[in-house]
Every structure is written in C-alpha cells, then in structure tokens.
mmCIF file with all atom_site columns, C-alpha atoms in Angstrom:
data_model
loop_
_atom_site.group_PDB
_atom_site.id
_atom_site.type_symbol
_atom_site.label_atom_id
_atom_site.label_alt_id
_atom_site.label_comp_id
_atom_site.label_asym_id
_atom_site.label_entity_id
_atom_site.label_seq_id
_atom_site.pdbx_PDB_ins_code
_atom_site.Cartn_x
_atom_site.Cartn_y
_atom_site.Cartn_z
_atom_site.occupancy
_atom_site.B_iso_or_equiv
_atom_site.pdbx_formal_charge
_atom_site.auth_seq_id
_atom_site.auth_comp_id
_atom_site.auth_asym_id
_atom_site.auth_atom_id
_atom_site.pdbx_PDB_model_num
ATOM 1   C CA . GLY A 1 1   ? 0.000   0.000  0.000  1.00 56.00 ? 1   GLY A CA 1
ATOM 2   C CA . GLN A 1 2   ? 0.922   3.646  -0.080 1.00 70.00 ? 2   GLN A CA 1
ATOM 3   C CA . GLY A 1 3   ? 2.718   5.301  2.754  1.00 89.00 ? 3   GLY A CA 1
ATOM 4   C CA . VAL A 1 4   ? 5.854   6.606  4.359  1.00 93.00 ? 4   VAL A CA 1
ATOM 5   C CA . GLU A 1 5   ? 7.644   4.398  6.874  1.00 95.00 ? 5   GLU A CA 1
ATOM 6   C CA . GLN A 1 6   ? 10.223  5.237  9.517  1.00 96.00 ? 6   GLN A CA 1
ATOM 7   C CA . PRO A 1 7   ? 11.597  3.357  12.536 1.00 96.00 ? 7   PRO A CA 1
ATOM 8   C CA . ALA A 1 8   ? 9.948   4.568  15.722 1.00 95.00 ? 8   ALA A CA 1
ATOM 9   C CA . LYS A 1 9   ? 13.120  4.972  17.789 1.00 96.00 ? 9   LYS A CA 1
ATOM 10  C CA . LEU A 1 10  ? 16.842  5.436  17.331 1.00 98.00 ? 10  LEU A CA 1
ATOM 11  C CA . MET A 1 11  ? 19.615  5.832  19.880 1.00 97.00 ? 11  MET A CA 1
ATOM 12  C CA . SER A 1 12  ? 23.106  7.209  19.457 1.00 97.00 ? 12  SER A CA 1
ATOM 13  C CA . VAL A 1 13  ? 25.991  8.741  21.381 1.00 97.00 ? 13  VAL A CA 1
ATOM 14  C CA . GLU A 1 14  ? 27.060  12.368 21.665 1.00 97.00 ? 14  GLU A CA 1
ATOM 15  C CA . GLY A 1 15  ? 29.881  13.236 19.271 1.00 96.00 ? 15  GLY A CA 1
ATOM 16  C CA . THR A 1 16  ? 29.095  10.412 16.859 1.00 97.00 ? 16  THR A CA 1
ATOM 17  C CA . PHE A 1 17  ? 26.509  10.245 14.092 1.00 96.00 ? 17  PHE A CA 1
ATOM 18  C CA . ALA A 1 18  ? 22.974  9.018  13.524 1.00 98.00 ? 18  ALA A CA 1
ATOM 19  C CA . ARG A 1 19  ? 21.193  7.950  10.351 1.00 98.00 ? 19  ARG A CA 1
ATOM 20  C CA . VAL A 1 20  ? 17.419  8.215  10.252 1.00 98.00 ? 20  VAL A CA 1
ATOM 21  C CA . ASN A 1 21  ? 15.921  6.014  7.558  1.00 98.00 ? 21  ASN A CA 1
ATOM 22  C CA . CYS A 1 22  ? 12.756  6.582  5.545  1.00 98.00 ? 22  CYS A CA 1
ATOM 23  C CA . THR A 1 23  ? 11.109  4.390  2.932  1.00 97.00 ? 23  THR A CA 1
ATOM 24  C CA . TYR A 1 24  ? 8.114   5.414  0.875  1.00 95.00 ? 24  TYR A CA 1
ATOM 25  C CA . SER A 1 25  ? 5.625   4.078  -1.588 1.00 92.00 ? 25  SER A CA 1
ATOM 26  C CA . THR A 1 26  ? 3.377   6.719  -3.113 1.00 84.00 ? 26  THR A CA 1
ATOM 27  C CA . SER A 1 27  ? 1.374   7.171  -6.297 1.00 80.00 ? 27  SER A CA 1
ATOM 28  C CA . GLY A 1 28  ? 3.549   10.087 -7.315 1.00 81.00 ? 28  GLY A CA 1
ATOM 29  C CA . PHE A 1 29  ? 6.700   11.807 -6.176 1.00 86.00 ? 29  PHE A CA 1
ATOM 30  C CA . ASN A 1 30  ? 7.529   15.489 -6.188 1.00 84.00 ? 30  ASN A CA 1
ATOM 31  C CA . GLY A 1 31  ? 10.231  15.655 -3.555 1.00 89.00 ? 31  GLY A CA 1
ATOM 32  C CA . LEU A 1 32  ? 10.912  14.567 0.012  1.00 93.00 ? 32  LEU A CA 1
ATOM 33  C CA . SER A 1 33  ? 11.271  16.782 3.069  1.00 93.00 ? 33  SER A CA 1
ATOM 34  C CA . TRP A 1 34  ? 12.715  16.292 6.530  1.00 96.00 ? 34  TRP A CA 1
ATOM 35  C CA . TYR A 1 35  ? 11.430  18.070 9.632  1.00 96.00 ? 35  TYR A CA 1
ATOM 36  C CA . GLN A 1 36  ? 12.678  18.207 13.214 1.00 96.00 ? 36  GLN A CA 1
ATOM 37  C CA . GLN A 1 37  ? 10.119  18.191 16.016 1.00 95.00 ? 37  GLN A CA 1
ATOM 38  C CA . ARG A 1 38  ? 11.080  18.731 19.628 1.00 94.00 ? 38  ARG A CA 1
ATOM 39  C CA . GLU A 1 39  ? 8.808   17.464 22.389 1.00 90.00 ? 39  GLU A CA 1
ATOM 40  C CA . GLY A 1 40  ? 5.672   19.575 22.631 1.00 89.00 ? 40  GLY A CA 1
ATOM 41  C CA . GLN A 1 41  ? 6.652   21.833 19.753 1.00 92.00 ? 41  GLN A CA 1
ATOM 42  C CA . ALA A 1 42  ? 5.818   22.275 16.093 1.00 93.00 ? 42  ALA A CA 1
ATOM 43  C CA . PRO A 1 43  ? 7.781   20.572 13.311 1.00 94.00 ? 43  PRO A CA 1
ATOM 44  C CA . VAL A 1 44  ? 10.543  22.704 11.826 1.00 94.00 ? 44  VAL A CA 1
ATOM 45  C CA . PHE A 1 45  ? 11.742  22.318 8.251  1.00 92.00 ? 45  PHE A CA 1
ATOM 46  C CA . LEU A 1 46  ? 15.273  20.931 7.794  1.00 93.00 ? 46  LEU A CA 1
ATOM 47  C CA . SER A 1 47  ? 15.791  19.841 4.202  1.00 92.00 ? 47  SER A CA 1
ATOM 48  C CA . TYR A 1 48  ? 14.141  19.158 0.863  1.00 91.00 ? 48  TYR A CA 1
ATOM 49  C CA . VAL A 1 49  ? 15.464  16.759 -1.798 1.00 92.00 ? 49  VAL A CA 1
ATOM 50  C CA . VAL A 1 50  ? 14.091  15.830 -5.202 1.00 90.00 ? 50  VAL A CA 1
ATOM 51  C CA . LEU A 1 51  ? 17.154  14.494 -7.041 1.00 93.00 ? 51  LEU A CA 1
ATOM 52  C CA . ASP A 1 52  ? 19.034  11.274 -6.319 1.00 96.00 ? 52  ASP A CA 1
ATOM 53  C CA . GLY A 1 53  ? 22.221  11.437 -4.321 1.00 96.00 ? 53  GLY A CA 1
ATOM 54  C CA . LEU A 1 54  ? 23.611  13.041 -1.212 1.00 94.00 ? 54  LEU A CA 1
ATOM 55  C CA . LYS A 1 55  ? 22.875  16.644 -0.279 1.00 91.00 ? 55  LYS A CA 1
ATOM 56  C CA . ASP A 1 56  ? 25.350  17.939 2.280  1.00 89.00 ? 56  ASP A CA 1
ATOM 57  C CA . SER A 1 57  ? 24.070  20.744 4.502  1.00 83.00 ? 57  SER A CA 1
ATOM 58  C CA . GLY A 1 58  ? 26.761  20.609 7.186  1.00 84.00 ? 58  GLY A CA 1
ATOM 59  C CA . HIS A 1 59  ? 25.356  19.224 10.433 1.00 90.00 ? 59  HIS A CA 1
ATOM 60  C CA . PHE A 1 60  ? 22.514  17.608 8.467  1.00 92.00 ? 60  PHE A CA 1
ATOM 61  C CA . SER A 1 61  ? 22.867  15.689 5.198  1.00 96.00 ? 61  SER A CA 1
ATOM 62  C CA . THR A 1 62  ? 20.161  13.960 3.225  1.00 96.00 ? 62  THR A CA 1
ATOM 63  C CA . PHE A 1 63  ? 20.281  11.104 0.739  1.00 97.00 ? 63  PHE A CA 1
ATOM 64  C CA . LEU A 1 64  ? 17.653  10.088 -1.785 1.00 97.00 ? 64  LEU A CA 1
ATOM 65  C CA . SER A 1 65  ? 17.231  7.057  -4.041 1.00 97.00 ? 65  SER A CA 1
ATOM 66  C CA . ARG A 1 66  ? 14.004  7.414  -6.020 1.00 95.00 ? 66  ARG A CA 1
ATOM 67  C CA . SER A 1 67  ? 14.307  4.015  -7.682 1.00 94.00 ? 67  SER A CA 1
ATOM 68  C CA . ASN A 1 68  ? 14.373  2.361  -4.237 1.00 95.00 ? 68  ASN A CA 1
ATOM 69  C CA . GLY A 1 69  ? 11.878  4.681  -2.556 1.00 95.00 ? 69  GLY A CA 1
ATOM 70  C CA . TYR A 1 70  ? 14.459  5.398  0.132  1.00 97.00 ? 70  TYR A CA 1
ATOM 71  C CA . SER A 1 71  ? 15.916  8.381  1.907  1.00 98.00 ? 71  SER A CA 1
ATOM 72  C CA . TYR A 1 72  ? 17.947  9.007  5.011  1.00 98.00 ? 72  TYR A CA 1
ATOM 73  C CA . LEU A 1 73  ? 18.833  11.985 7.179  1.00 98.00 ? 73  LEU A CA 1
ATOM 74  C CA . LEU A 1 74  ? 22.385  11.906 8.491  1.00 97.00 ? 74  LEU A CA 1
ATOM 75  C CA . LEU A 1 75  ? 23.288  13.916 11.570 1.00 97.00 ? 75  LEU A CA 1
ATOM 76  C CA . THR A 1 76  ? 27.007  14.221 12.344 1.00 95.00 ? 76  THR A CA 1
ATOM 77  C CA . GLU A 1 77  ? 28.879  15.374 15.453 1.00 95.00 ? 77  GLU A CA 1
ATOM 78  C CA . LEU A 1 78  ? 25.789  14.767 17.516 1.00 96.00 ? 78  LEU A CA 1
ATOM 79  C CA . GLN A 1 79  ? 24.918  17.056 20.400 1.00 96.00 ? 79  GLN A CA 1
ATOM 80  C CA . ILE A 1 80  ? 22.481  16.364 23.200 1.00 96.00 ? 80  ILE A CA 1
ATOM 81  C CA . LYS A 1 81  ? 20.235  19.108 21.800 1.00 95.00 ? 81  LYS A CA 1
ATOM 82  C CA . ASP A 1 82  ? 19.773  17.032 18.621 1.00 96.00 ? 82  ASP A CA 1
ATOM 83  C CA . SER A 1 83  ? 17.506  14.761 20.658 1.00 97.00 ? 83  SER A CA 1
ATOM 84  C CA . ALA A 1 84  ? 14.141  15.139 18.937 1.00 97.00 ? 84  ALA A CA 1
ATOM 85  C CA . SER A 1 85  ? 11.784  13.411 16.554 1.00 96.00 ? 85  SER A CA 1
ATOM 86  C CA . TYR A 1 86  ? 12.644  13.547 12.865 1.00 97.00 ? 86  TYR A CA 1
ATOM 87  C CA . LEU A 1 87  ? 9.803   13.417 10.380 1.00 96.00 ? 87  LEU A CA 1
ATOM 88  C CA . CYS A 1 88  ? 10.084  12.311 6.775  1.00 96.00 ? 88  CYS A CA 1
ATOM 89  C CA . ALA A 1 89  ? 7.437   13.601 4.355  1.00 94.00 ? 89  ALA A CA 1
ATOM 90  C CA . VAL A 1 90  ? 6.865   12.874 0.674  1.00 92.00 ? 90  VAL A CA 1
ATOM 91  C CA . ARG A 1 91  ? 5.286   15.468 -1.570 1.00 85.00 ? 91  ARG A CA 1
ATOM 92  C CA . ASP A 1 92  ? 2.569   13.998 -3.733 1.00 76.00 ? 92  ASP A CA 1
ATOM 93  C CA . GLN A 1 93  ? 2.311   14.683 -7.438 1.00 70.00 ? 93  GLN A CA 1
ATOM 94  C CA . GLY A 1 94  ? -0.495  15.728 -9.676 1.00 58.00 ? 94  GLY A CA 1
ATOM 95  C CA . TYR A 1 95  ? -3.248  18.203 -8.837 1.00 53.00 ? 95  TYR A CA 1
ATOM 96  C CA . ASN A 1 96  ? -2.529  18.114 -5.109 1.00 54.00 ? 96  ASN A CA 1
ATOM 97  C CA . GLN A 1 97  ? 1.130   18.915 -5.536 1.00 58.00 ? 97  GLN A CA 1
ATOM 98  C CA . GLY A 1 98  ? 1.390   20.699 -2.234 1.00 61.00 ? 98  GLY A CA 1
ATOM 99  C CA . LYS A 1 99  ? 0.212   17.828 -0.129 1.00 77.00 ? 99  LYS A CA 1
ATOM 100 C CA . LEU A 1 100 ? 2.776   16.209 2.161  1.00 86.00 ? 100 LEU A CA 1
ATOM 101 C CA . ILE A 1 101 ? 2.439   12.607 3.345  1.00 88.00 ? 101 ILE A CA 1
ATOM 102 C CA . PHE A 1 102 ? 4.256   12.202 6.657  1.00 92.00 ? 102 PHE A CA 1
ATOM 103 C CA . GLY A 1 103 ? 5.852   9.180  8.225  1.00 93.00 ? 103 GLY A CA 1
ATOM 104 C CA . GLN A 1 104 ? 5.238   8.506  11.921 1.00 93.00 ? 104 GLN A CA 1
ATOM 105 C CA . GLY A 1 105 ? 8.565   10.077 12.860 1.00 95.00 ? 105 GLY A CA 1
ATOM 106 C CA . THR A 1 106 ? 11.731  8.675  14.426 1.00 97.00 ? 106 THR A CA 1
ATOM 107 C CA . LYS A 1 107 ? 12.500  9.656  18.004 1.00 96.00 ? 107 LYS A CA 1
ATOM 108 C CA . LEU A 1 108 ? 16.251  10.118 18.295 1.00 97.00 ? 108 LEU A CA 1
ATOM 109 C CA . SER A 1 109 ? 17.735  9.823  21.771 1.00 97.00 ? 109 SER A CA 1
ATOM 110 C CA . ILE A 1 110 ? 21.350  10.851 22.315 1.00 97.00 ? 110 ILE A CA 1
ATOM 111 C CA . LYS A 1 111 ? 23.387  9.670  25.265 1.00 95.00 ? 111 LYS A CA 1
ATOM 112 C CA . PRO A 1 112 ? 26.431  11.476 26.688 1.00 94.00 ? 112 PRO A CA 1
ATOM 113 C CA . GLU B 2 1   ? 8.305   37.825 11.053 1.00 63.00 ? 1   GLU B CA 1
ATOM 114 C CA . ALA B 2 2   ? 6.039   35.530 9.061  1.00 58.00 ? 2   ALA B CA 1
ATOM 115 C CA . ALA B 2 3   ? 4.150   33.182 11.282 1.00 92.00 ? 3   ALA B CA 1
ATOM 116 C CA . VAL B 2 4   ? 1.288   30.764 11.752 1.00 96.00 ? 4   VAL B CA 1
ATOM 117 C CA . THR B 2 5   ? -0.751  31.335 14.895 1.00 96.00 ? 5   THR B CA 1
ATOM 118 C CA . GLN B 2 6   ? -3.208  28.813 16.294 1.00 97.00 ? 6   GLN B CA 1
ATOM 119 C CA . SER B 2 7   ? -5.858  29.308 18.918 1.00 96.00 ? 7   SER B CA 1
ATOM 120 C CA . PRO B 2 8   ? -6.593  28.059 21.432 1.00 97.00 ? 8   PRO B CA 1
ATOM 121 C CA . ARG B 2 9   ? -3.340  26.432 22.584 1.00 96.00 ? 9   ARG B CA 1
ATOM 122 C CA . SER B 2 10  ? -5.305  23.811 24.436 1.00 97.00 ? 10  SER B CA 1
ATOM 123 C CA . LYS B 2 11  ? -8.940  22.942 24.959 1.00 97.00 ? 11  LYS B CA 1
ATOM 124 C CA . VAL B 2 12  ? -11.113 20.515 26.867 1.00 98.00 ? 12  VAL B CA 1
ATOM 125 C CA . ALA B 2 13  ? -14.378 19.694 25.107 1.00 97.00 ? 13  ALA B CA 1
ATOM 126 C CA . VAL B 2 14  ? -17.377 17.591 26.033 1.00 97.00 ? 14  VAL B CA 1
ATOM 127 C CA . THR B 2 15  ? -18.417 14.657 23.857 1.00 97.00 ? 15  THR B CA 1
ATOM 128 C CA . GLY B 2 16  ? -21.067 15.806 21.390 1.00 97.00 ? 16  GLY B CA 1
ATOM 129 C CA . GLY B 2 17  ? -20.139 19.448 21.691 1.00 97.00 ? 17  GLY B CA 1
ATOM 130 C CA . LYS B 2 18  ? -18.948 21.755 18.929 1.00 97.00 ? 18  LYS B CA 1
ATOM 131 C CA . VAL B 2 19  ? -15.287 22.735 18.726 1.00 98.00 ? 19  VAL B CA 1
ATOM 132 C CA . THR B 2 20  ? -13.680 25.319 16.463 1.00 98.00 ? 20  THR B CA 1
ATOM 133 C CA . LEU B 2 21  ? -9.922  25.543 16.055 1.00 98.00 ? 21  LEU B CA 1
ATOM 134 C CA . SER B 2 22  ? -8.564  28.679 14.438 1.00 98.00 ? 22  SER B CA 1
ATOM 135 C CA . CYS B 2 23  ? -5.447  29.358 12.416 1.00 98.00 ? 23  CYS B CA 1
ATOM 136 C CA . HIS B 2 24  ? -4.073  32.680 11.176 1.00 98.00 ? 24  HIS B CA 1
ATOM 137 C CA . GLN B 2 25  ? -1.031  33.144 8.952  1.00 97.00 ? 25  GLN B CA 1
ATOM 138 C CA . THR B 2 26  ? 0.932   36.244 8.031  1.00 95.00 ? 26  THR B CA 1
ATOM 139 C CA . ASN B 2 27  ? 3.097   34.493 5.426  1.00 88.00 ? 27  ASN B CA 1
ATOM 140 C CA . ASN B 2 28  ? 0.974   35.548 2.449  1.00 90.00 ? 28  ASN B CA 1
ATOM 141 C CA . HIS B 2 29  ? 0.803   31.852 1.545  1.00 90.00 ? 29  HIS B CA 1
ATOM 142 C CA . ASP B 2 30  ? -1.921  30.444 -0.671 1.00 89.00 ? 30  ASP B CA 1
ATOM 143 C CA . TYR B 2 31  ? -1.897  26.940 0.804  1.00 90.00 ? 31  TYR B CA 1
ATOM 144 C CA . MET B 2 32  ? -3.080  26.036 4.292  1.00 93.00 ? 32  MET B CA 1
ATOM 145 C CA . TYR B 2 33  ? -3.439  22.651 5.956  1.00 94.00 ? 33  TYR B CA 1
ATOM 146 C CA . TRP B 2 34  ? -4.849  20.996 9.049  1.00 97.00 ? 34  TRP B CA 1
ATOM 147 C CA . TYR B 2 35  ? -3.084  17.914 10.434 1.00 97.00 ? 35  TYR B CA 1
ATOM 148 C CA . ARG B 2 36  ? -3.659  15.864 13.544 1.00 97.00 ? 36  ARG B CA 1
ATOM 149 C CA . GLN B 2 37  ? -0.878  14.102 15.389 1.00 96.00 ? 37  GLN B CA 1
ATOM 150 C CA . ASP B 2 38  ? -1.310  10.984 17.474 1.00 92.00 ? 38  ASP B CA 1
ATOM 151 C CA . THR B 2 39  ? 1.357   8.837  19.038 1.00 80.00 ? 39  THR B CA 1
ATOM 152 C CA . GLY B 2 40  ? 2.351   6.130  16.587 1.00 72.00 ? 40  GLY B CA 1
ATOM 153 C CA . HIS B 2 41  ? 0.570   7.726  13.635 1.00 77.00 ? 41  HIS B CA 1
ATOM 154 C CA . GLY B 2 42  ? 2.587   10.794 12.897 1.00 87.00 ? 42  GLY B CA 1
ATOM 155 C CA . LEU B 2 43  ? 0.902   13.707 11.138 1.00 93.00 ? 43  LEU B CA 1
ATOM 156 C CA . ARG B 2 44  ? -2.252  12.940 9.177  1.00 94.00 ? 44  ARG B CA 1
ATOM 157 C CA . LEU B 2 45  ? -3.915  15.406 6.818  1.00 93.00 ? 45  LEU B CA 1
ATOM 158 C CA . ILE B 2 46  ? -7.534  16.335 7.619  1.00 96.00 ? 46  ILE B CA 1
ATOM 159 C CA . HIS B 2 47  ? -8.371  19.218 5.288  1.00 96.00 ? 47  HIS B CA 1
ATOM 160 C CA . TYR B 2 48  ? -6.448  21.685 3.178  1.00 93.00 ? 48  TYR B CA 1
ATOM 161 C CA . SER B 2 49  ? -7.074  24.721 1.009  1.00 93.00 ? 49  SER B CA 1
ATOM 162 C CA . TYR B 2 50  ? -5.456  26.279 -2.044 1.00 89.00 ? 50  TYR B CA 1
ATOM 163 C CA . VAL B 2 51  ? -7.459  29.482 -2.116 1.00 92.00 ? 51  VAL B CA 1
ATOM 164 C CA . ALA B 2 52  ? -9.898  31.448 -0.006 1.00 94.00 ? 52  ALA B CA 1
ATOM 165 C CA . ASP B 2 53  ? -13.504 30.190 0.030  1.00 95.00 ? 53  ASP B CA 1
ATOM 166 C CA . SER B 2 54  ? -12.435 26.717 -1.070 1.00 94.00 ? 54  SER B CA 1
ATOM 167 C CA . THR B 2 55  ? -11.412 23.634 0.931  1.00 95.00 ? 55  THR B CA 1
ATOM 168 C CA . GLU B 2 56  ? -10.396 20.098 0.036  1.00 93.00 ? 56  GLU B CA 1
ATOM 169 C CA . LYS B 2 57  ? -10.646 16.826 1.924  1.00 93.00 ? 57  LYS B CA 1
ATOM 170 C CA . GLY B 2 58  ? -7.449  15.260 3.116  1.00 91.00 ? 58  GLY B CA 1
ATOM 171 C CA . ASP B 2 59  ? -6.824  11.681 4.139  1.00 90.00 ? 59  ASP B CA 1
ATOM 172 C CA . ILE B 2 60  ? -8.983  11.600 7.303  1.00 94.00 ? 60  ILE B CA 1
ATOM 173 C CA . PRO B 2 61  ? -11.801 14.173 6.831  1.00 97.00 ? 61  PRO B CA 1
ATOM 174 C CA . ASP B 2 62  ? -14.627 12.264 8.549  1.00 97.00 ? 62  ASP B CA 1
ATOM 175 C CA . GLY B 2 63  ? -15.997 14.137 11.543 1.00 97.00 ? 63  GLY B CA 1
ATOM 176 C CA . TYR B 2 64  ? -14.326 17.408 10.562 1.00 98.00 ? 64  TYR B CA 1
ATOM 177 C CA . LYS B 2 65  ? -15.267 20.445 8.503  1.00 98.00 ? 65  LYS B CA 1
ATOM 178 C CA . ALA B 2 66  ? -13.016 23.274 7.365  1.00 98.00 ? 66  ALA B CA 1
ATOM 179 C CA . SER B 2 67  ? -13.539 26.898 6.478  1.00 98.00 ? 67  SER B CA 1
ATOM 180 C CA . ARG B 2 68  ? -11.229 29.308 4.636  1.00 98.00 ? 68  ARG B CA 1
ATOM 181 C CA . PRO B 2 69  ? -12.955 32.730 4.712  1.00 97.00 ? 69  PRO B CA 1
ATOM 182 C CA . SER B 2 70  ? -9.805  34.612 3.700  1.00 97.00 ? 70  SER B CA 1
ATOM 183 C CA . GLN B 2 71  ? -6.235  33.903 2.619  1.00 96.00 ? 71  GLN B CA 1
ATOM 184 C CA . GLU B 2 72  ? -5.027  34.453 6.186  1.00 97.00 ? 72  GLU B CA 1
ATOM 185 C CA . ASN B 2 73  ? -7.568  32.383 8.108  1.00 98.00 ? 73  ASN B CA 1
ATOM 186 C CA . PHE B 2 74  ? -8.354  28.674 8.120  1.00 98.00 ? 74  PHE B CA 1
ATOM 187 C CA . SER B 2 75  ? -10.605 27.011 10.698 1.00 98.00 ? 75  SER B CA 1
ATOM 188 C CA . LEU B 2 76  ? -11.224 23.403 11.624 1.00 98.00 ? 76  LEU B CA 1
ATOM 189 C CA . ILE B 2 77  ? -14.666 22.570 12.971 1.00 98.00 ? 77  ILE B CA 1
ATOM 190 C CA . LEU B 2 78  ? -15.725 19.524 14.940 1.00 97.00 ? 78  LEU B CA 1
ATOM 191 C CA . GLU B 2 79  ? -19.541 19.633 14.885 1.00 95.00 ? 79  GLU B CA 1
ATOM 192 C CA . LEU B 2 80  ? -19.974 16.706 17.283 1.00 97.00 ? 80  LEU B CA 1
ATOM 193 C CA . ALA B 2 81  ? -16.745 16.090 19.154 1.00 97.00 ? 81  ALA B CA 1
ATOM 194 C CA . SER B 2 82  ? -15.930 12.469 19.969 1.00 97.00 ? 82  SER B CA 1
ATOM 195 C CA . LEU B 2 83  ? -13.392 10.803 22.258 1.00 97.00 ? 83  LEU B CA 1
ATOM 196 C CA . SER B 2 84  ? -11.413 9.591  19.235 1.00 96.00 ? 84  SER B CA 1
ATOM 197 C CA . GLN B 2 85  ? -10.738 13.197 18.246 1.00 98.00 ? 85  GLN B CA 1
ATOM 198 C CA . THR B 2 86  ? -8.498  13.756 21.242 1.00 97.00 ? 86  THR B CA 1
ATOM 199 C CA . ALA B 2 87  ? -5.171  14.677 19.641 1.00 97.00 ? 87  ALA B CA 1
ATOM 200 C CA . VAL B 2 88  ? -2.781  17.520 18.901 1.00 97.00 ? 88  VAL B CA 1
ATOM 201 C CA . TYR B 2 89  ? -3.838  19.557 15.873 1.00 98.00 ? 89  TYR B CA 1
ATOM 202 C CA . PHE B 2 90  ? -1.368  21.456 13.719 1.00 97.00 ? 90  PHE B CA 1
ATOM 203 C CA . CYS B 2 91  ? -2.092  24.104 11.137 1.00 97.00 ? 91  CYS B CA 1
ATOM 204 C CA . ALA B 2 92  ? 0.484   24.834 8.443  1.00 95.00 ? 92  ALA B CA 1
ATOM 205 C CA . SER B 2 93  ? 0.910   27.092 5.450  1.00 93.00 ? 93  SER B CA 1
ATOM 206 C CA . SER B 2 94  ? 3.071   26.910 2.328  1.00 89.00 ? 94  SER B CA 1
ATOM 207 C CA . ASP B 2 95  ? 3.754   29.004 -0.738 1.00 82.00 ? 95  ASP B CA 1
ATOM 208 C CA . GLU B 2 96  ? 2.466   27.667 -4.091 1.00 69.00 ? 96  GLU B CA 1
ATOM 209 C CA . GLY B 2 97  ? 2.503   24.172 -2.592 1.00 53.00 ? 97  GLY B CA 1
ATOM 210 C CA . ARG B 2 98  ? 5.151   22.888 -4.916 1.00 55.00 ? 98  ARG B CA 1
ATOM 211 C CA . ASN B 2 99  ? 8.720   22.960 -3.661 1.00 58.00 ? 99  ASN B CA 1
ATOM 212 C CA . SER B 2 100 ? 8.363   25.097 -0.610 1.00 66.00 ? 100 SER B CA 1
ATOM 213 C CA . ASP B 2 101 ? 8.506   23.958 2.971  1.00 84.00 ? 101 ASP B CA 1
ATOM 214 C CA . TYR B 2 102 ? 5.635   24.129 5.446  1.00 90.00 ? 102 TYR B CA 1
ATOM 215 C CA . THR B 2 103 ? 5.480   26.613 8.278  1.00 92.00 ? 103 THR B CA 1
ATOM 216 C CA . PHE B 2 104 ? 3.635   25.081 11.207 1.00 95.00 ? 104 PHE B CA 1
ATOM 217 C CA . GLY B 2 105 ? 1.720   26.672 14.020 1.00 96.00 ? 105 GLY B CA 1
ATOM 218 C CA . SER B 2 106 ? 2.462   25.717 17.615 1.00 95.00 ? 106 SER B CA 1
ATOM 219 C CA . GLY B 2 107 ? -0.393  23.251 17.767 1.00 96.00 ? 107 GLY B CA 1
ATOM 220 C CA . THR B 2 108 ? -3.659  22.911 19.682 1.00 97.00 ? 108 THR B CA 1
ATOM 221 C CA . ARG B 2 109 ? -3.918  20.166 22.265 1.00 96.00 ? 109 ARG B CA 1
ATOM 222 C CA . LEU B 2 110 ? -7.537  18.964 22.290 1.00 97.00 ? 110 LEU B CA 1
ATOM 223 C CA . LEU B 2 111 ? -8.920  16.686 24.969 1.00 97.00 ? 111 LEU B CA 1
ATOM 224 C CA . VAL B 2 112 ? -12.462 15.385 24.472 1.00 97.00 ? 112 VAL B CA 1
ATOM 225 C CA . ILE B 2 113 ? -14.097 13.962 27.606 1.00 97.00 ? 113 ILE B CA 1
#
C-alpha cells in the first residue's frame, strides 16, 4: 500500500553520528522533506530533496534514491540538543502537488 | 516575522459538543493545511485549502469540517466532538505548494471527555 515508513526509535551517542531512515511508496513523487520536532513543539523544516544522491548541509545531510523509494537523514557530530523526533514527508504529485504525506517520525535519543 | 498562529493552545471539550480551532497566517501563503498528530501515527492530513472560500478533503476528513474565509484564516470545525478526536492539531501554510517547505503553528492540544 501507499505510505511513508520510519523506525519509531533510534539511539546514538554524543559526538558520533545518527542515520534516520525513511522508505516510501506513493502514487507520485515530487520531492521529500525532513522536519525536526522537539517534544511539545511544532515541526521545523530541515531539508528538501528531489534528485538522487547526497545533499550535504553541514550538520545535516540527506540522501535520496528514487528508484528504491528510500531516503535518510544523516546527523554528524551529535549534540544532546539534537535529541528530537525527525519526520520524513513525501510530496505527492499531480493536482494536489502541495500535499505532504508524513511518516510517523523517528525519536532520536542521544546519550552522553 | 512571518508566522502561523493557532488558537486556542489547548482545549477541553465535552463529547457531542462543537469545537472550532482557528489558524491565522501572516506568510501571504496560498496553501493552508490541518493535520492531527497521534502517538504512533505521525501527522495525518484532515483538510487543506489552495485558495480562499475553497477547501479540500485530506486523508482523514470524517468528523471534521473546514472553512477558509480569507487567505489568512483557516478554521477546523468539529460539529460533534468524539473521544477519538483527542489529539494535537497542527495548522500549516506553504507558498504555491510545490517545492516550498511548510510553516507550522504551535499546535492545539484537544482533549475530548
């Protein structure tokens, strides 16, 4: 069926890295976005990708493989403040081109 | 600063009562959306709008109505609130809806008892 899937939880260690995976199966594809959501707060936009490959944005990098319906968000040099949920969202295609389909989010916990 | 403002921040409603959630944006965006967020389900789209005086059904519209009286304002209406509608509701706006990111409001925490 159609949807966006993410693991519910992920743990890592301060100073290392974390990779948040996202797989999707949708009727159309017009880009994929990543959002960060801290506990009790609104999601905040991090990155948008529409072409295959790695997009390096410093602390955050994103990878996309359209043929595999797969993306990941890579966080490097982790800090405790990076502890949050990370939401993957696929932009549908066609008439409703603005509509985002969200995954359930991955809660990233970072230990000292 | 461009923003999306939701009101109220939280609300307790009685089963069968009417609830109206309001959203106001100063981004000059054409697109507005209402999502609900539940643990384990992520964000699910309820209703959205491309232009004033027009609304579209999202993925889970049952039990909800929407109203877009102007470009800046978008309301979500629960005519007969039910226990299953307890959730956090987020409003968002975006420009042209194509490659732009969403700007979210701070959310409304709704408890139906």
